[in-house]
PDB file of C-alpha atoms in Angstrom:
ATOM      1  CA  MET A   1     119.499 105.652 108.500  1.00  0.00           C
ATOM      2  CA  ARG A   2     116.670 107.199 110.566  1.00  0.00           C
ATOM      3  CA  SER A   3     113.988 105.034 108.848  1.00  0.00           C
ATOM      4  CA  LYS A   4     115.922 101.840 109.748  1.00  0.00           C
ATOM      5  CA  GLN A   5     115.969 102.912 113.402  1.00  0.00           C
ATOM      6  CA  VAL A   6     112.204 103.614 113.382  1.00  0.00           C
ATOM      7  CA  VAL A   7     111.448 100.223 111.751  1.00  0.00           C
ATOM      8  CA  GLY A   8     113.694  98.462 114.283  1.00  0.00           C
ATOM      9  CA  GLU A   9     112.013 100.185 117.233  1.00  0.00           C
ATOM     10  CA  ALA A  10     108.558  99.368 115.841  1.00  0.00           C
ATOM     11  CA  ALA A  11     109.517  95.702 115.433  1.00  0.00           C
ATOM     12  CA  LEU A  12     110.880  95.597 118.987  1.00  0.00           C
ATOM     13  CA  LEU A  13     107.726  97.230 120.348  1.00  0.00           C
ATOM     14  CA  ALA A  14     105.537  94.713 118.472  1.00  0.00           C
ATOM     15  CA  ALA A  15     107.581  91.763 119.797  1.00  0.00           C
ATOM     16  CA  VAL A  16     107.379  93.019 123.393  1.00  0.00           C
ATOM     17  CA  SER A  17     103.599  93.577 123.023  1.00  0.00           C
ATOM     18  CA  ILE A  18     103.076  90.036 121.716  1.00  0.00           C
ATOM     19  CA  CYS A  19     105.141  88.574 124.569  1.00  0.00           C
ATOM     20  CA  LEU A  20     103.216  90.547 127.207  1.00  0.00           C
ATOM     21  CA  ALA A  21      99.872  89.554 125.664  1.00  0.00           C
ATOM     22  CA  GLY A  22     100.928  85.892 125.708  1.00  0.00           C
ATOM     23  CA  ILE A  23     101.977  86.096 129.351  1.00  0.00           C
ATOM     24  CA  TYR A  24      98.686  87.764 130.286  1.00  0.00           C
ATOM     25  CA  ASN A  25      96.744  85.106 128.372  1.00  0.00           C
ATOM     26  CA  LEU A  26      98.566  82.328 130.226  1.00  0.00           C
ATOM     27  CA  MET A  27      97.824  83.934 133.599  1.00  0.00           C
ATOM     28  CA  ALA A  28      94.180  84.852 132.890  1.00  0.00           C
ATOM     29  CA  PRO A  29      91.341  82.676 134.249  1.00  0.00           C
ATOM     30  CA  LYS A  30      90.249  79.989 131.781  1.00  0.00           C
ATOM     31  CA  GLU A  31      86.927  81.695 131.003  1.00  0.00           C
ATOM     32  CA  LYS A  32      88.709  84.957 130.100  1.00  0.00           C
ATOM     33  CA  SER A  33      91.723  83.622 128.255  1.00  0.00           C
ATOM     34  CA  LEU A  34      91.861  83.210 124.502  1.00  0.00           C
ATOM     35  CA  ALA A  35      92.452  79.797 122.958  1.00  0.00           C
ATOM     36  CA  TRP A  36      95.801  79.479 121.232  1.00  0.00           C
ATOM     37  CA  ILE A  37      95.787  78.964 117.457  1.00  0.00           C
ATOM     38  CA  GLY A  38      94.994  75.323 116.733  1.00  0.00           C
ATOM     39  CA  HIS A  39      93.901  74.604 120.303  1.00  0.00           C
ATOM     40  CA  TYR A  40      90.130  74.986 119.995  1.00  0.00           C
ATOM     41  CA  SER A  41      88.280  71.954 121.280  1.00  0.00           C
ATOM     42  CA  ALA A  42      84.930  70.611 120.117  1.00  0.00           C
ATOM     43  CA  ARG A  43      83.642  71.314 123.629  1.00  0.00           C
ATOM     44  CA  ASP A  44      84.432  75.046 123.231  1.00  0.00           C
ATOM     45  CA  SER A  45      82.512  75.080 119.976  1.00  0.00           C
ATOM     46  CA  GLN A  46      79.516  73.267 121.507  1.00  0.00           C
ATOM     47  CA  ARG A  47      79.485  75.607 124.514  1.00  0.00           C
ATOM     48  CA  GLN A  48      79.492  78.693 122.264  1.00  0.00           C
ATOM     49  CA  THR A  49      76.637  77.217 120.177  1.00  0.00           C
ATOM     50  CA  ALA A  50      74.603  76.531 123.331  1.00  0.00           C
ATOM     51  CA  ILE A  51      75.205  80.069 124.620  1.00  0.00           C
ATOM     52  CA  SER A  52      74.147  81.564 121.280  1.00  0.00           C
ATOM     53  CA  ALA A  53      71.004  79.423 121.131  1.00  0.00           C
ATOM     54  CA  SER A  54      69.884  80.306 124.647  1.00  0.00           C
ATOM     55  CA  ALA A  55      70.603  84.017 124.174  1.00  0.00           C
ATOM     56  CA  SER A  56      68.434  84.230 121.071  1.00  0.00           C
ATOM     57  CA  SER A  57      65.352  82.649 122.673  1.00  0.00           C
ATOM     58  CA  PRO A  58      62.545  85.161 123.223  1.00  0.00           C
ATOM     59  CA  ALA A  59      61.900  83.581 126.621  1.00  0.00           C
ATOM     60  CA  ALA A  60      65.380  84.416 127.911  1.00  0.00           C
ATOM     61  CA  GLY A  61      65.137  87.666 129.875  1.00  0.00           C
ATOM     62  CA  GLY A  62      68.540  88.905 128.791  1.00  0.00           C
ATOM     63  CA  SER A  63      67.971  87.800 125.216  1.00  0.00           C
ATOM     64  CA  LYS A  64      68.816  89.743 122.099  1.00  0.00           C
ATOM     65  CA  TYR A  65      65.084  89.656 121.278  1.00  0.00           C
ATOM     66  CA  LEU A  66      64.112  91.405 124.507  1.00  0.00           C
ATOM     67  CA  ARG A  67      67.053  93.807 124.381  1.00  0.00           C
ATOM     68  CA  GLY A  68      66.022  94.563 120.788  1.00  0.00           C
ATOM     69  CA  ILE A  69      62.555  95.795 121.784  1.00  0.00           C
ATOM     70  CA  ALA A  70      63.781  97.705 124.834  1.00  0.00           C
ATOM     71  CA  PRO A  71      64.250 101.433 124.213  1.00  0.00           C
ATOM     72  CA  PRO A  72      67.860 102.514 123.694  1.00  0.00           C
ATOM     73  CA  LYS A  73      69.479 103.570 126.949  1.00  0.00           C
ATOM     74  CA  ASP A  74      72.623 105.610 127.507  1.00  0.00           C
ATOM     75  CA  PRO A  75      75.083 103.216 129.193  1.00  0.00           C
ATOM     76  CA  ALA A  76      76.139 106.014 131.536  1.00  0.00           C
ATOM     77  CA  LEU A  77      72.631 106.076 133.063  1.00  0.00           C
ATOM     78  CA  LEU A  78      71.780 103.589 135.810  1.00  0.00           C
ATOM     79  CA  TYR A  79      68.183 103.452 134.576  1.00  0.00           C
ATOM     80  CA  LEU A  80      65.817 104.949 132.035  1.00  0.00           C
ATOM     81  CA  GLU A  81      62.281 106.085 132.854  1.00  0.00           C
ATOM     82  CA  VAL A  82      59.593 104.620 130.586  1.00  0.00           C
ATOM     83  CA  ALA A  83      55.849 105.035 130.122  1.00  0.00           C
ATOM     84  CA  GLY A  84      53.180 102.395 130.633  1.00  0.00           C
ATOM     85  CA  ASP A  85      53.044 101.143 127.051  1.00  0.00           C
ATOM     86  CA  VAL A  86      56.785 100.405 127.093  1.00  0.00           C
ATOM     87  CA  ALA A  87      56.568  98.731 130.525  1.00  0.00           C
ATOM     88  CA  GLN A  88      53.691  96.576 129.265  1.00  0.00           C
ATOM     89  CA  ARG A  89      55.611  95.592 126.120  1.00  0.00           C
ATOM     90  CA  LEU A  90      58.729  94.665 128.121  1.00  0.00           C
ATOM     91  CA  GLN A  91      56.710  92.678 130.679  1.00  0.00           C
ATOM     92  CA  ALA A  92      54.934  90.763 127.908  1.00  0.00           C
ATOM     93  CA  ALA A  93      58.301  89.968 126.266  1.00  0.00           C
ATOM     94  CA  GLY A  94      59.705  88.432 129.452  1.00  0.00           C
ATOM     95  CA  ALA A  95      61.547  91.223 131.241  1.00  0.00           C
ATOM     96  CA  LEU A  96      62.194  90.721 134.937  1.00  0.00           C
ATOM     97  CA  VAL A  97      59.609  92.954 136.639  1.00  0.00           C
ATOM     98  CA  ILE A  98      60.339  94.177 140.173  1.00  0.00           C
ATOM     99  CA  ASP A  99      57.842  95.823 142.519  1.00  0.00           C
ATOM    100  CA  ALA A 100      59.596  98.268 144.873  1.00  0.00           C
ATOM    101  CA  ARG A 101      56.502  98.931 147.030  1.00  0.00           C
ATOM    102  CA  ARG A 102      56.078  97.573 150.541  1.00  0.00           C
ATOM    103  CA  SER A 103      55.034  93.924 150.798  1.00  0.00           C
ATOM    104  CA  ASP A 104      51.476  94.699 151.979  1.00  0.00           C
ATOM    105  CA  ALA A 105      50.869  96.793 148.835  1.00  0.00           C
ATOM    106  CA  TYR A 106      52.413  94.003 146.729  1.00  0.00           C
ATOM    107  CA  GLU A 107      50.027  91.439 148.252  1.00  0.00           C
ATOM    108  CA  ARG A 108      46.980  93.641 147.513  1.00  0.00           C
ATOM    109  CA  GLY A 109      47.923  93.639 143.827  1.00  0.00           C
ATOM    110  CA  HIS A 110      50.936  93.689 141.519  1.00  0.00           C
ATOM    111  CA  ILE A 111      51.929  93.208 137.891  1.00  0.00           C
ATOM    112  CA  PRO A 112      51.775  89.486 137.042  1.00  0.00           C
ATOM    113  CA  GLY A 113      55.214  87.903 137.378  1.00  0.00           C
ATOM    114  CA  ALA A 114      56.627  90.824 139.381  1.00  0.00           C
ATOM    115  CA  ARG A 115      59.008  90.068 142.227  1.00  0.00           C
ATOM    116  CA  SER A 116      58.764  92.041 145.433  1.00  0.00           C
ATOM    117  CA  ILE A 117      61.875  93.887 146.572  1.00  0.00           C
ATOM    118  CA  ALA A 118      60.567  96.542 148.927  1.00  0.00           C
ATOM    119  CA  ILE A 119      63.502  98.890 149.278  1.00  0.00           C
ATOM    120  CA  TRP A 120      62.673  99.975 152.846  1.00  0.00           C
ATOM    121  CA  GLU A 121      62.146  96.482 154.266  1.00  0.00           C
ATOM    122  CA  ARG A 122      64.889  94.584 156.078  1.00  0.00           C
ATOM    123  CA  ASP A 123      65.271  91.823 153.490  1.00  0.00           C
ATOM    124  CA  ALA A 124      65.772  94.134 150.478  1.00  0.00           C
ATOM    125  CA  ASP A 125      69.536  93.568 150.303  1.00  0.00           C
ATOM    126  CA  GLU A 126      69.024  89.803 150.672  1.00  0.00           C
ATOM    127  CA  LYS A 127      66.565  89.804 147.766  1.00  0.00           C
ATOM    128  CA  ILE A 128      68.982  91.783 145.602  1.00  0.00           C
ATOM    129  CA  GLY A 129      71.700  89.272 146.530  1.00  0.00           C
ATOM    130  CA  ALA A 130      69.335  86.430 145.589  1.00  0.00           C
ATOM    131  CA  LEU A 131      69.185  87.798 142.023  1.00  0.00           C
ATOM    132  CA  GLN A 132      72.950  87.348 141.796  1.00  0.00           C
ATOM    133  CA  LYS A 133      72.828  83.872 143.384  1.00  0.00           C
ATOM    134  CA  GLU A 134      70.263  82.846 140.768  1.00  0.00           C
ATOM    135  CA  ALA A 135      72.903  83.772 138.180  1.00  0.00           C
ATOM    136  CA  ILE A 136      70.623  86.330 136.554  1.00  0.00           C
ATOM    137  CA  PRO A 137      72.867  87.945 133.947  1.00  0.00           C
ATOM    138  CA  PHE A 138      73.791  91.594 134.412  1.00  0.00           C
ATOM    139  CA  GLU A 139      72.371  92.350 130.939  1.00  0.00           C
ATOM    140  CA  GLN A 140      68.918  91.127 132.064  1.00  0.00           C
ATOM    141  CA  VAL A 141      66.224  93.631 131.073  1.00  0.00           C
ATOM    142  CA  MET A 142      64.417  94.788 134.230  1.00  0.00           C
ATOM    143  CA  VAL A 143      61.325  96.921 134.761  1.00  0.00           C
ATOM    144  CA  VAL A 144      61.130  98.423 138.249  1.00  0.00           C
ATOM    145  CA  TYR A 145      58.009 100.174 139.505  1.00  0.00           C
ATOM    146  CA  CYS A 146      56.417 101.573 142.631  1.00  0.00           C
ATOM    147  CA  SER A 147      53.340 103.720 143.267  1.00  0.00           C
ATOM    148  CA  GLY A 148      54.146 106.351 140.626  1.00  0.00           C
ATOM    149  CA  GLY A 149      53.666 110.062 141.159  1.00  0.00           C
ATOM    150  CA  ASP A 150      56.031 111.307 143.864  1.00  0.00           C
ATOM    151  CA  CYS A 151      57.133 107.780 144.852  1.00  0.00           C
ATOM    152  CA  GLU A 152      60.922 107.453 144.532  1.00  0.00           C
ATOM    153  CA  ASP A 153      61.220 103.813 145.671  1.00  0.00           C
ATOM    154  CA  SER A 154      61.622 102.433 142.140  1.00  0.00           C
ATOM    155  CA  LYS A 155      64.407 104.918 141.408  1.00  0.00           C
ATOM    156  CA  ILE A 156      66.215 104.144 144.662  1.00  0.00           C
ATOM    157  CA  LEU A 157      65.941 100.393 144.030  1.00  0.00           C
ATOM    158  CA  SER A 158      67.119 100.864 140.434  1.00  0.00           C
ATOM    159  CA  GLU A 159      70.177 102.737 141.665  1.00  0.00           C
ATOM    160  CA  LYS A 160      70.980  99.862 144.047  1.00  0.00           C
ATOM    161  CA  LEU A 161      70.536  97.321 141.248  1.00  0.00           C
ATOM    162  CA  GLY A 162      72.729  99.433 138.977  1.00  0.00           C
ATOM    163  CA  MET A 163      75.444  99.644 141.622  1.00  0.00           C
ATOM    164  CA  THR A 164      75.262  95.850 141.910  1.00  0.00           C
ATOM    165  CA  GLY A 165      76.090  95.510 138.208  1.00  0.00           C
ATOM    166  CA  PHE A 166      72.739  95.283 136.392  1.00  0.00           C
ATOM    167  CA  TYR A 167      72.534  97.795 133.571  1.00  0.00           C
ATOM    168  CA  ASN A 168      69.362  97.242 131.502  1.00  0.00           C
ATOM    169  CA  ILE A 169      67.040  98.823 134.050  1.00  0.00           C
ATOM    170  CA  TYR A 170      63.856 100.661 133.113  1.00  0.00           C
ATOM    171  CA  VAL A 171      61.774 102.532 135.688  1.00  0.00           C
ATOM    172  CA  TYR A 172      58.026 102.480 135.015  1.00  0.00           C
ATOM    173  CA  LYS A 173      57.542 106.068 136.132  1.00  0.00           C
ATOM    174  CA  GLU A 174      53.722 106.062 136.462  1.00  0.00           C
ATOM    175  CA  GLY A 175      53.924 102.775 138.371  1.00  0.00           C
ATOM    176  CA  PHE A 176      51.252 100.383 139.506  1.00  0.00           C
ATOM    177  CA  PRO A 177      48.353 102.905 139.625  1.00  0.00           C
ATOM    178  CA  ASP A 178      48.827 103.514 135.886  1.00  0.00           C
ATOM    179  CA  TRP A 179      48.897  99.737 135.244  1.00  0.00           C
ATOM    180  CA  GLU A 180      45.528  99.410 137.003  1.00  0.00           C
ATOM    181  CA  ARG A 181      44.071 102.469 135.163  1.00  0.00           C
ATOM    182  CA  ARG A 182      44.944 100.789 131.877  1.00  0.00           C
ATOM    183  CA  GLY A 183      42.875  97.763 132.901  1.00  0.00           C
ATOM    184  CA  LEU A 184      45.862  95.426 132.606  1.00  0.00           C
ATOM    185  CA  PRO A 185      45.976  92.103 134.487  1.00  0.00           C
ATOM    186  CA  VAL A 186      46.724  92.258 138.216  1.00  0.00           C
ATOM    187  CA  HIS A 187      47.944  89.398 140.395  1.00  0.00           C
ATOM    188  CA  ARG A 188      47.084  89.292 144.082  1.00  0.00           C
ATOM    189  CA  GLY A 189      48.915  87.535 146.906  1.00  0.00           C
ATOM    190  CA  ASN A 190      52.528  87.188 147.967  1.00  0.00           C
ATOM    191  CA  THR A 191      53.756  85.200 144.942  1.00  0.00           C
ATOM    192  CA  PRO A 192      54.744  86.557 141.517  1.00  0.00           C
TER     193      PRO A 192
END
């Protein structure tokens, strides 16, 4: 008698769960809802193929390739500090590199391809917002640097980026002086 009651309650619980899941799926935005059985369109299949192809390209900053060579990072951390060899490897693989130093220091020399987001300048929040407007994915691998040593600008900027939603952030702890000491290429001017 007791086992019949347990089976009946389990069946009722399963039925209620399925109904609630169906209602949620109907109310969810199209991009978050699941397709019903038998209702997959060819367009859905083509879109998924295109997403997979673009994500596997080594040139895509948030690609599996780039994320595969990035050091493992605890998801609970906003950023991970890395040494120069790792920063160089990530930059060469297409990571988004961000210079947190003031714009005059950036113009005197920066890592090739680096964008300037000087944390203490007025337009810093606008530049962070521009990353989102460009639809840069939150999984984008980023290398943030400043002047190394006691400079905390790269860490402060990384925290802001992390609070915005980006989560693959690596702080080049020795910063630009180490890049120059290594004899690596330097770009001058106000463009990446």
